[in-house]
Short mmCIF file of C-alpha atoms and ligand atoms in Angstrom, two decimals:
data_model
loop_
_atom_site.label_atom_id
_atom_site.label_comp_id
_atom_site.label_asym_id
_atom_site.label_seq_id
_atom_site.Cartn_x
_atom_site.Cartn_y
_atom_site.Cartn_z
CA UNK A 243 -19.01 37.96 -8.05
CA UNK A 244 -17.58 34.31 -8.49
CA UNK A 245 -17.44 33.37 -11.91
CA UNK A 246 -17.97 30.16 -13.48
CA UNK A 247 -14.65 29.38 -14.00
CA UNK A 248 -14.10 29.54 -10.56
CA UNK A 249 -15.14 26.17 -10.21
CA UNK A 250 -13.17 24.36 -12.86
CA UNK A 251 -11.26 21.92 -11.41
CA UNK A 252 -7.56 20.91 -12.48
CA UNK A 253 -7.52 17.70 -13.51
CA UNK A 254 -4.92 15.29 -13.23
CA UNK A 255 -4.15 12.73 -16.55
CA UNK A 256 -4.26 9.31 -16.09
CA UNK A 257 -0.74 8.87 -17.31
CA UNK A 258 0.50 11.51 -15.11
CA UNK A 259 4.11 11.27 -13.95
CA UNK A 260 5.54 11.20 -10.60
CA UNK A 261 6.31 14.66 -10.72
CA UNK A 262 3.10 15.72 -11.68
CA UNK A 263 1.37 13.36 -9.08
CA UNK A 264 3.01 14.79 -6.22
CA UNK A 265 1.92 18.19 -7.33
CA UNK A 266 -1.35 17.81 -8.05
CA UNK A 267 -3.28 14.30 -6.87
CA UNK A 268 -5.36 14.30 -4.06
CA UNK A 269 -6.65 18.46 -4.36
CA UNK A 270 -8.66 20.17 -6.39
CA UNK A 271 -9.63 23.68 -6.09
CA UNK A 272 -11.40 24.57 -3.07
CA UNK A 273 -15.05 24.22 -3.99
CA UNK A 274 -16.64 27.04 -1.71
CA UNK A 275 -13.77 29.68 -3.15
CA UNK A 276 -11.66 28.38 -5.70
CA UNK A 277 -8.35 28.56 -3.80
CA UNK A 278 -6.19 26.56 -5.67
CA UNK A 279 -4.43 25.21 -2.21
CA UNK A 280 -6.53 22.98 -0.14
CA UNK A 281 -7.56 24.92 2.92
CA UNK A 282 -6.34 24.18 6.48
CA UNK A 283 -9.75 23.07 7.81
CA UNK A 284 -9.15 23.67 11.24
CA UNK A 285 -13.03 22.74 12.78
CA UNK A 286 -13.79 20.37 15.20
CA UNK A 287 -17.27 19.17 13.62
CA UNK A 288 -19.28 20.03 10.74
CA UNK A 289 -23.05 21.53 10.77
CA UNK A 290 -25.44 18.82 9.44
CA UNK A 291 -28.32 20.50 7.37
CA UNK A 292 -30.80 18.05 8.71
CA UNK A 293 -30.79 15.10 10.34
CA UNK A 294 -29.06 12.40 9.19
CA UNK A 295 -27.99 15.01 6.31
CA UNK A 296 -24.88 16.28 5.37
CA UNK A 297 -22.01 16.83 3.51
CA UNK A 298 -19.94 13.39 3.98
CA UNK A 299 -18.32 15.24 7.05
CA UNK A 300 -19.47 14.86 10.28
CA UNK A 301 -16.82 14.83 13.56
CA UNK A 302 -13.18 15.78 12.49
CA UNK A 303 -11.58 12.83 14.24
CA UNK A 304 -13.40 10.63 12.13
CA UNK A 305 -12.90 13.14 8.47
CA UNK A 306 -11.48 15.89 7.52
CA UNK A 307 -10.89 17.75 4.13
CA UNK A 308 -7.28 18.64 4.57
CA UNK A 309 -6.49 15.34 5.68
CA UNK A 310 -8.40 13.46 3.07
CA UNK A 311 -6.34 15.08 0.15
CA UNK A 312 -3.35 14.45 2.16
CA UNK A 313 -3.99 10.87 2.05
CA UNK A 314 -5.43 10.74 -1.52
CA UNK A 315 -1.86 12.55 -2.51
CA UNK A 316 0.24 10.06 -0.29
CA UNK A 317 -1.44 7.18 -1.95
CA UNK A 318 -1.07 8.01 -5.44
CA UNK A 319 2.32 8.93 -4.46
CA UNK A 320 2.94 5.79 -3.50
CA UNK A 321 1.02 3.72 -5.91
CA UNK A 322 -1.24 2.47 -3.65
CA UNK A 323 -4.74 2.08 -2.78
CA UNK A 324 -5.30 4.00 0.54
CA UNK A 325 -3.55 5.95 2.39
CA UNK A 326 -4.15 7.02 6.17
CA UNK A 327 -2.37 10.01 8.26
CA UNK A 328 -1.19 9.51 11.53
CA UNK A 329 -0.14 12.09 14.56
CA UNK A 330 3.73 10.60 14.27
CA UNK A 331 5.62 7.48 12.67
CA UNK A 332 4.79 5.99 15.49
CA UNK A 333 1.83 5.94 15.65
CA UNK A 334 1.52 5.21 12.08
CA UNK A 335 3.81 1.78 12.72
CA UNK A 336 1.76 1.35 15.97
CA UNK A 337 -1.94 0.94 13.54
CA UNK A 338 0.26 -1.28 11.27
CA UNK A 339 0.82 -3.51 14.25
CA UNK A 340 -3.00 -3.92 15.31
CA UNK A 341 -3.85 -5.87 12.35
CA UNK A 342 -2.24 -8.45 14.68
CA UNK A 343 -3.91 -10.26 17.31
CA UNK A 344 -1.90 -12.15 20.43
CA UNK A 345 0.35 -15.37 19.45
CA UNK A 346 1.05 -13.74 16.36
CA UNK A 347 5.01 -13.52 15.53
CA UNK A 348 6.58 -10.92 13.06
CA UNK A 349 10.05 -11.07 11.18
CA UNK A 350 11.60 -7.16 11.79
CA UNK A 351 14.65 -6.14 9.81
CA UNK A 352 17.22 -6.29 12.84
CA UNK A 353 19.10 -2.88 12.23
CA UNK A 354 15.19 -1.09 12.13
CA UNK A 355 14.37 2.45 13.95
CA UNK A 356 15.52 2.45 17.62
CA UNK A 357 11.55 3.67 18.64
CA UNK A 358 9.82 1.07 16.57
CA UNK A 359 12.13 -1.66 18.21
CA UNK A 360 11.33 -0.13 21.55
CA UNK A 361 7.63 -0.07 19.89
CA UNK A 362 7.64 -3.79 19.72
CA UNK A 363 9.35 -4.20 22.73
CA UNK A 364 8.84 -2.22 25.78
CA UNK A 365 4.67 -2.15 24.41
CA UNK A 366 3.88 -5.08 22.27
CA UNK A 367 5.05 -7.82 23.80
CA UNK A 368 2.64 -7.05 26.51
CA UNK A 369 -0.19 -7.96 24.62
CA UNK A 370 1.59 -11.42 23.58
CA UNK A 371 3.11 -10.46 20.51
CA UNK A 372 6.49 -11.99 19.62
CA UNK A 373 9.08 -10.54 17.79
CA UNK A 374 12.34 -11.83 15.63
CA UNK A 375 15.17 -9.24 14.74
CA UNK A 376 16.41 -10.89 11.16
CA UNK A 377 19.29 -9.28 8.93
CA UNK A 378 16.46 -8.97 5.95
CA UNK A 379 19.74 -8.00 3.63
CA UNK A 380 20.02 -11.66 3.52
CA UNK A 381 17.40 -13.16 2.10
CA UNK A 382 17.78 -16.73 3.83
CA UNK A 383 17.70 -14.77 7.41
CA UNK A 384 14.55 -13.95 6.35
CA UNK A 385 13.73 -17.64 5.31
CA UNK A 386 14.90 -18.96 8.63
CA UNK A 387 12.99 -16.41 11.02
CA UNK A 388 9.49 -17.35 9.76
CA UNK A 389 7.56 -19.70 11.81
CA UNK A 390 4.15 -21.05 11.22
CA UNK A 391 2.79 -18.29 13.70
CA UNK A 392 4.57 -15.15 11.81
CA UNK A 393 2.05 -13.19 10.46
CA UNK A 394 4.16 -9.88 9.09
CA UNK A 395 7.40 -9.56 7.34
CA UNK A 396 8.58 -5.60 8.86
CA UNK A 397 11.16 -4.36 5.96
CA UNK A 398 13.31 -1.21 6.71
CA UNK A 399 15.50 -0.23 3.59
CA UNK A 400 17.77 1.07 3.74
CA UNK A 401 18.63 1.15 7.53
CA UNK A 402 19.27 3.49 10.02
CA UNK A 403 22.21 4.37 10.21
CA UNK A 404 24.30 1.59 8.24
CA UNK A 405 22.32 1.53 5.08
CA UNK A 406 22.10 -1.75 4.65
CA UNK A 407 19.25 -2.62 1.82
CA UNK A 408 16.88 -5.20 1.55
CA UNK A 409 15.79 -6.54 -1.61
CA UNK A 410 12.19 -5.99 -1.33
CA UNK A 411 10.96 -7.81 -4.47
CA UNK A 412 12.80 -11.14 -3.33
CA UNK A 413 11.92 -10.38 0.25
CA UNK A 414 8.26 -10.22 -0.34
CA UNK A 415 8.30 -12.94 -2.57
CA UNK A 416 9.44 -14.99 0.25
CA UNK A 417 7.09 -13.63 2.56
CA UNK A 418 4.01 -14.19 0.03
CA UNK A 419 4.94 -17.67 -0.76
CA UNK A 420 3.87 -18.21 3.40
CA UNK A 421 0.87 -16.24 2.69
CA UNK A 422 2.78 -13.25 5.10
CA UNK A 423 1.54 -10.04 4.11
CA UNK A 424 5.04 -7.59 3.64
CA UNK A 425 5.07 -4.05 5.24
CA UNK A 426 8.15 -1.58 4.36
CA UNK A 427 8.98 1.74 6.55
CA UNK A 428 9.76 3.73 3.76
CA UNK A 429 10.35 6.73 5.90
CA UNK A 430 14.54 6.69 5.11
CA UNK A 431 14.42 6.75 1.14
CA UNK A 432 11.29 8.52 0.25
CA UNK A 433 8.91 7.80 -2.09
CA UNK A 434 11.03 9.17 -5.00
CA UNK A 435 13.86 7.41 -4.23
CA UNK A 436 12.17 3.49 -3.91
CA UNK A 437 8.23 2.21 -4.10
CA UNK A 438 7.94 -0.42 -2.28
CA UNK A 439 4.63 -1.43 -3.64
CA UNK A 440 6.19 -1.76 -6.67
CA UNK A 441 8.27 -4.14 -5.42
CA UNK A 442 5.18 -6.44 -4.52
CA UNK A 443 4.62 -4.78 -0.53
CA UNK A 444 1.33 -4.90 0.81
CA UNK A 445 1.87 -1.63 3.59
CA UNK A 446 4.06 1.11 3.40
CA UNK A 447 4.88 3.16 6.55
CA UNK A 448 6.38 6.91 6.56
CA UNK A 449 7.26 9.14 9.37
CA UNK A 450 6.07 12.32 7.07
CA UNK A 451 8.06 14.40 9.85
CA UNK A 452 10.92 13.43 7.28
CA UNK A 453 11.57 13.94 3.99
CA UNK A 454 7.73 13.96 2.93
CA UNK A 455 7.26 16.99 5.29
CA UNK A 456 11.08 18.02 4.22
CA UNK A 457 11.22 21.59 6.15
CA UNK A 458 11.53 20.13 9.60
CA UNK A 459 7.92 21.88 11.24
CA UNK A 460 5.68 19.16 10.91
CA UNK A 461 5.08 15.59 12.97
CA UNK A 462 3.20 13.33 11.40
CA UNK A 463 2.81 9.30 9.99
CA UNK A 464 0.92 7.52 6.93
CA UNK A 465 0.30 4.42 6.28
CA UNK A 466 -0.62 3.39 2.15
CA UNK A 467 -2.32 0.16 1.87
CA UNK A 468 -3.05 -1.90 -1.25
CA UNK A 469 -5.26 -4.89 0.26
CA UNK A 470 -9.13 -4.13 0.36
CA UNK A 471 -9.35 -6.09 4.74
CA UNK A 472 -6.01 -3.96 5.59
CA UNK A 473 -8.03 -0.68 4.54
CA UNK A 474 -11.15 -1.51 6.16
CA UNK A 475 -9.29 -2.19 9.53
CA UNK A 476 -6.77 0.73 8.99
CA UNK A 477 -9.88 3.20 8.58
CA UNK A 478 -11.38 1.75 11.37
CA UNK A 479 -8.50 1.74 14.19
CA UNK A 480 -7.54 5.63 12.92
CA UNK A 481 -10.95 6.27 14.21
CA UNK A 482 -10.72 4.07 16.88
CA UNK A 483 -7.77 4.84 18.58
CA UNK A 484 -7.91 8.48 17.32
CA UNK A 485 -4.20 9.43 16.31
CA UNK A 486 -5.03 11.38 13.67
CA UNK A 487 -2.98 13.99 11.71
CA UNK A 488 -3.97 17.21 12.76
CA UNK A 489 -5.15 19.56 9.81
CA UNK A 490 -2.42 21.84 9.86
CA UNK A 491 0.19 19.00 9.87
CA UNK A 492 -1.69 17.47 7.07
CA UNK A 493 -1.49 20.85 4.96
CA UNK A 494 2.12 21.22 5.75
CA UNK A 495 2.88 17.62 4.54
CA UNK A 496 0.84 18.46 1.38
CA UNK A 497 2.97 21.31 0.49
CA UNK A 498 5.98 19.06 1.28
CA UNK A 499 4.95 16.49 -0.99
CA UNK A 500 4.60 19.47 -4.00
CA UNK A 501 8.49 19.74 -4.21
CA UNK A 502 9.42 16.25 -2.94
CA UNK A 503 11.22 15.54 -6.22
CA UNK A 504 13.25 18.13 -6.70
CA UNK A 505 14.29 18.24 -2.69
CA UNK A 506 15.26 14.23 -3.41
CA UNK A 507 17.31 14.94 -6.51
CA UNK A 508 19.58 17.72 -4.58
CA UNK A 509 19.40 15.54 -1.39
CA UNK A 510 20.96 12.30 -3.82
CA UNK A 511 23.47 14.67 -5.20
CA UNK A 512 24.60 16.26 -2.36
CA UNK A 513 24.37 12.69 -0.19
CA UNK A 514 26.45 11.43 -3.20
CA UNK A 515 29.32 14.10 -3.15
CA UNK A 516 29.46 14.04 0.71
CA UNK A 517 29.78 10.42 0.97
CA UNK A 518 32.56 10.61 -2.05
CA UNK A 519 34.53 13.34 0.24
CA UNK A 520 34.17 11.53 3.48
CA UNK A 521 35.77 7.89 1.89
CA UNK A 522 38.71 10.19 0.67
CA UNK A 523 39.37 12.13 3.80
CA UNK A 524 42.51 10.73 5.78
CA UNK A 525 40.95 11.35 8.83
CA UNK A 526 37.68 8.91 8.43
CA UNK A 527 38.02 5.67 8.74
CA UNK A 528 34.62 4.13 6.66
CA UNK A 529 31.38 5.60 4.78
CA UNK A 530 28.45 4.23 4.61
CA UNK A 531 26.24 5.09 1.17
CA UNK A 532 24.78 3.00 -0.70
CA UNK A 533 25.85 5.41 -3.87
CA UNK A 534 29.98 4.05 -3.13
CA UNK A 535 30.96 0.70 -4.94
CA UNK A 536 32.49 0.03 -1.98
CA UNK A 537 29.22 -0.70 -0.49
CA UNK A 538 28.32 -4.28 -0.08
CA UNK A 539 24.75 -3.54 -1.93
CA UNK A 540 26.09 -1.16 -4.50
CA UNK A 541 24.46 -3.34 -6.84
CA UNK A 542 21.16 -3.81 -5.23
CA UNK A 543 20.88 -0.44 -4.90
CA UNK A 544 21.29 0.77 -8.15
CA UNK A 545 18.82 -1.36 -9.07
CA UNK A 546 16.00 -1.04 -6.41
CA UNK A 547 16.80 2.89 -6.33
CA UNK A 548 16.36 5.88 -8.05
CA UNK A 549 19.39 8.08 -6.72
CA UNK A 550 21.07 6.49 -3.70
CA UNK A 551 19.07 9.00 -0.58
CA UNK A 552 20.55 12.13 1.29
CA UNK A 553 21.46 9.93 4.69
CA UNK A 554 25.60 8.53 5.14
CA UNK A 555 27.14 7.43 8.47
CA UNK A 556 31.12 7.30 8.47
CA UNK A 557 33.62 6.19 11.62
CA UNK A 558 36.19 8.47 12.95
CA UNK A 559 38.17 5.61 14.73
CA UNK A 560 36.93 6.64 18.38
CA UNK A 561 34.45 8.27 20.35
CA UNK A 562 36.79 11.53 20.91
CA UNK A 563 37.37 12.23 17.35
CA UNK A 564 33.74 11.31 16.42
CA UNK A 565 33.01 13.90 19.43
CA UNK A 566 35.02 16.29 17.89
CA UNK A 567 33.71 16.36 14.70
CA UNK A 568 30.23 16.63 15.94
CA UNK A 569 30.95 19.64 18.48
CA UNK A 570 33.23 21.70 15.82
CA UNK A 571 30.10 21.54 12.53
CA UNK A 572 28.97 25.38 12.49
CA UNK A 573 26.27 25.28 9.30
CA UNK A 574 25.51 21.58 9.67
CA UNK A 575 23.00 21.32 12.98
CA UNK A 576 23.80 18.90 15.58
CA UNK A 577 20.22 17.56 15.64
CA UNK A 578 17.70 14.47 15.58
CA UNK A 579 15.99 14.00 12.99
CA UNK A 580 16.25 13.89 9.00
CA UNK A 581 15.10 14.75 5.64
CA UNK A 582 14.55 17.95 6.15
CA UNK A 583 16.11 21.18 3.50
CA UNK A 584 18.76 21.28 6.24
CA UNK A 585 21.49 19.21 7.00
CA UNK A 586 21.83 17.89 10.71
CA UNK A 587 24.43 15.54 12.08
CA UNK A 588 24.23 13.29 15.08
CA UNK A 589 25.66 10.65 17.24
CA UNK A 590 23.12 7.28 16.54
CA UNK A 591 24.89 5.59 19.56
CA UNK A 592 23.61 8.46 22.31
CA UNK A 593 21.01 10.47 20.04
CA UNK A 594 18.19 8.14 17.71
CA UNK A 595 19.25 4.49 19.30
CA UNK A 596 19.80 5.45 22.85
CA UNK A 597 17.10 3.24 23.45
CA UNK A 598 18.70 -0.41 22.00
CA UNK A 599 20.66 -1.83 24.46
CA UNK A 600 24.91 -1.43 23.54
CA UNK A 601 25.65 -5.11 22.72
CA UNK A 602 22.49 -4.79 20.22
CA UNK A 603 24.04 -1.91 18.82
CA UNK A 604 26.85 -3.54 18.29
CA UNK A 605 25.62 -6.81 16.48
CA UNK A 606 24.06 -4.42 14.18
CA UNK A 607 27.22 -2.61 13.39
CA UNK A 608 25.95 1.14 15.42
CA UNK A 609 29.65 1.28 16.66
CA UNK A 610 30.08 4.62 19.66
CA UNK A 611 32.70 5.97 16.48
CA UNK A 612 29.97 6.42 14.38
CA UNK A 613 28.43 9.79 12.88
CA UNK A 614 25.44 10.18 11.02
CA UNK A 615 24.10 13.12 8.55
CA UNK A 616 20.79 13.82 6.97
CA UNK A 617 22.41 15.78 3.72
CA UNK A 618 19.92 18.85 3.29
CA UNK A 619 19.94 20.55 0.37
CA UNK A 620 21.82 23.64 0.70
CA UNK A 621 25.20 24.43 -1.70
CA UNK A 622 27.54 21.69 -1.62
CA UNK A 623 30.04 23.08 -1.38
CA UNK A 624 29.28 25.07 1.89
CA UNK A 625 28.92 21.47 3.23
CA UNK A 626 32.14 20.33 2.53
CA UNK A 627 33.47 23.30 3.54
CA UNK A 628 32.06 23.13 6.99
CA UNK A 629 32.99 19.34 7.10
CA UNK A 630 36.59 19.86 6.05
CA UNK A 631 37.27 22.57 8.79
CA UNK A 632 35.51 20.47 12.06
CA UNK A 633 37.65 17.24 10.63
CA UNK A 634 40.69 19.92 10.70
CA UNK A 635 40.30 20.13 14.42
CA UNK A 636 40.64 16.26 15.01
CA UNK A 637 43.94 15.35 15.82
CA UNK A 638 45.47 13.13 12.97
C1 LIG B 752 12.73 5.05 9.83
C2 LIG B 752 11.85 5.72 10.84
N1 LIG B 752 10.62 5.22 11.08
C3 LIG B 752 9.79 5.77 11.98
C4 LIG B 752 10.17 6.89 12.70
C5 LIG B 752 9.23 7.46 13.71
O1 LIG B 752 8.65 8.63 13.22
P1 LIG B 752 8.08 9.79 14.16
O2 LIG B 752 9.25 10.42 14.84
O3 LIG B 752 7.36 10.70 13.20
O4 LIG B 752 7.16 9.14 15.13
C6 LIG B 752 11.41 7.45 12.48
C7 LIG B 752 11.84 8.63 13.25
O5 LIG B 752 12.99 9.03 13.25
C8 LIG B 752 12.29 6.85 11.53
O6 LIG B 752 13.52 7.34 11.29
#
């Protein structure tokens, strides 16, 4: 027999802390059963009980249950108003981009993902937008790349993989005083580690294949919206276009987002004591974390973030030794990818930005030397273990 009590609902405070949020906003128990996890509603459509009546649910492209908490979680995650899931990042960055119409210009961050720049591109120039690549880590870059046509300021901080940071709260003060609405790919720090809304952003992008997801089985995108037209449209074109977040993919983000803070902490502490290894290895030439003073941003990141992210690139002086490094890791995986529980290393030059052109790479500092790793969260030491013995093997 169900009892009444099945149906009491756990109820979030209004004060609630991030911790908490992640946990629990967005779900309640089921409301058929109880089950304390929102179900994976895998259905394709939903049986009216008359016409014209029903249950708020009606075609699955269009709603779905697991998917709806999803997106209530993301955006009280990420203090916003809305939030909408997407099949990929990409296609998350790609309903961003149709709140544009042809003529319209956008300011990117220069150094940003090698598929959105391919994104904007290989696909969106074709429909007559135009595109300028600005160093946003410098605020007056960002100053000179607006035009009276630019209608989006595109912030990625920190970048992929030099970690250079934007300061979003100057940034989008900028952009607001031209009436340009700010949107920040937030994929690389998480939402633990900065908010951009916070900061005075208008959109905020995620690939959750990364660390919202954080077990590496899941592709998926969100966008979080604040503004009341960017919602409207953004509900509109994800049932428009139809690249929705499957259920299952939604349900796996959802249990991602339940442990996101304590995955972020390890992933800063490990990310920290990696990056503090690397700079005192003989063999490596430069690390680049945004947790080392010797960062140009130190500064600017201690203050825009909380912890300094699990992602460090470092140079090995040429492509042989970078090579070797990369072929003689046994625990860390030689993999795409990021913010997953496990670490993975990778070659940005050949592996995520094969697809920006080499003297691009190189005004953006992606030299061939360079190695990146997503720090996972296994034991630390392990890590440095496996680190020390492949740098061993490169010849001094
Ligand atoms: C910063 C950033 N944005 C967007 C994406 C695209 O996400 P997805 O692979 O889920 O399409 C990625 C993927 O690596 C990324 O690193």
């Amino acid at each position: 027999m169900i009892s009444e009590y099945a149906f009491r609902t756990v109820k979030l405070p209004d004060h609630a802390r991030f911790d908490t949020i992640c946990i629990h906003a967005g779900q309640t128990p089921d409301p058929s059963t109880g089950a304390i996890i929102t179900p994976i509603y895998q259905t394709s459509t939903y049986v009216q009980d008359a016409l014209g009546v029903h249950k708020g649910y009606e075609y699955a492209r269009t709603q779905n249950p697991t998917r709806a908490a999803l997106e209530r979680n993301l955006a009280a995650i990420e203090r916003g108003k809305a939030a909408f899931g997407f099949a990929s990042g990409m296609a998350a960055t790609n309903a961003v981009m149709t709140l544009l119409q042809s003529g319209d210009h956008v300011v990117v961050t220069d150094n940003t993902y090698g598929g959105t720049y391919r994104l904007f591109e290989r696909v969106l120039r074709k429909y007559q937008l135009d595109f300028t690549y600005a160093d946003t880590s410098q605020l007056n870059e960002i100053e000179r790349a607006i035009r009276p046509s630019t209608k989006l300021l595109f912030i990625e901080t920190p970048t992929n993989p030099v970690l250079r940071i934007t300061d979003l709260a100057a940034a989008c003060t900028i952009a607001h005083g031209h009436g340009i609405p700010v949107v920040v790919d937030n994929t690389f720090a998480s939402p633990y580690v900065q908010r951009p809304i916070d900061f005075g952003a208008d959109l905020v992008i995620h690939s959750t294949t990364k660390f919202l997801n954080g077990h590496s089985d899941s592709v998926g995108g969100a966008v979080i919206a604040v503004r009341d037209d960017h919602i409207e449209w953004l509900r509109f074109i994800q049932n428009a276009q139809g690249a929705i977040i499957g259920p299952m993919d939604a349900w796996l983000v959802l249990r991602g987002t339940k442990t996101l803070p304590i995955r972020m902490e390890r992933h800063n502490a490990n990310g920290l004591a990696l990056a503090q290894f690397l700079a005192a290895h003989p063999k490596v030439s430069t690390v680049h974390y945004p947790g080392l003073p010797s960062h140009p941003q130190h500064e600017l990141a201690s203050r825009q973030m909380r912890g300094f992210g699990g992602l460090l690139a470092f140079e090995m002086g040429s492509l042989e030794r970078a090579r070797s490094v990369l072929n003689n890791v046994r625990l860390i995986a030689l993999a795409e990818s990021l913010g997953g529980v496990e670490s993975l290393i990778s070659h940005p030059a050949t592996m995520t930005h094969a697809s920006v052109p080499p003297e691009r790479r190189r005004q953006i500092g992606i030299t061939d030397d360079m190695v990146r790793i997503s720090v996972g969260i296994e034991d630390l030491q392990d890590l440095q273990d496996d680190l020390e013995q492949a740098l061993a093997r490169v010849s001094p």
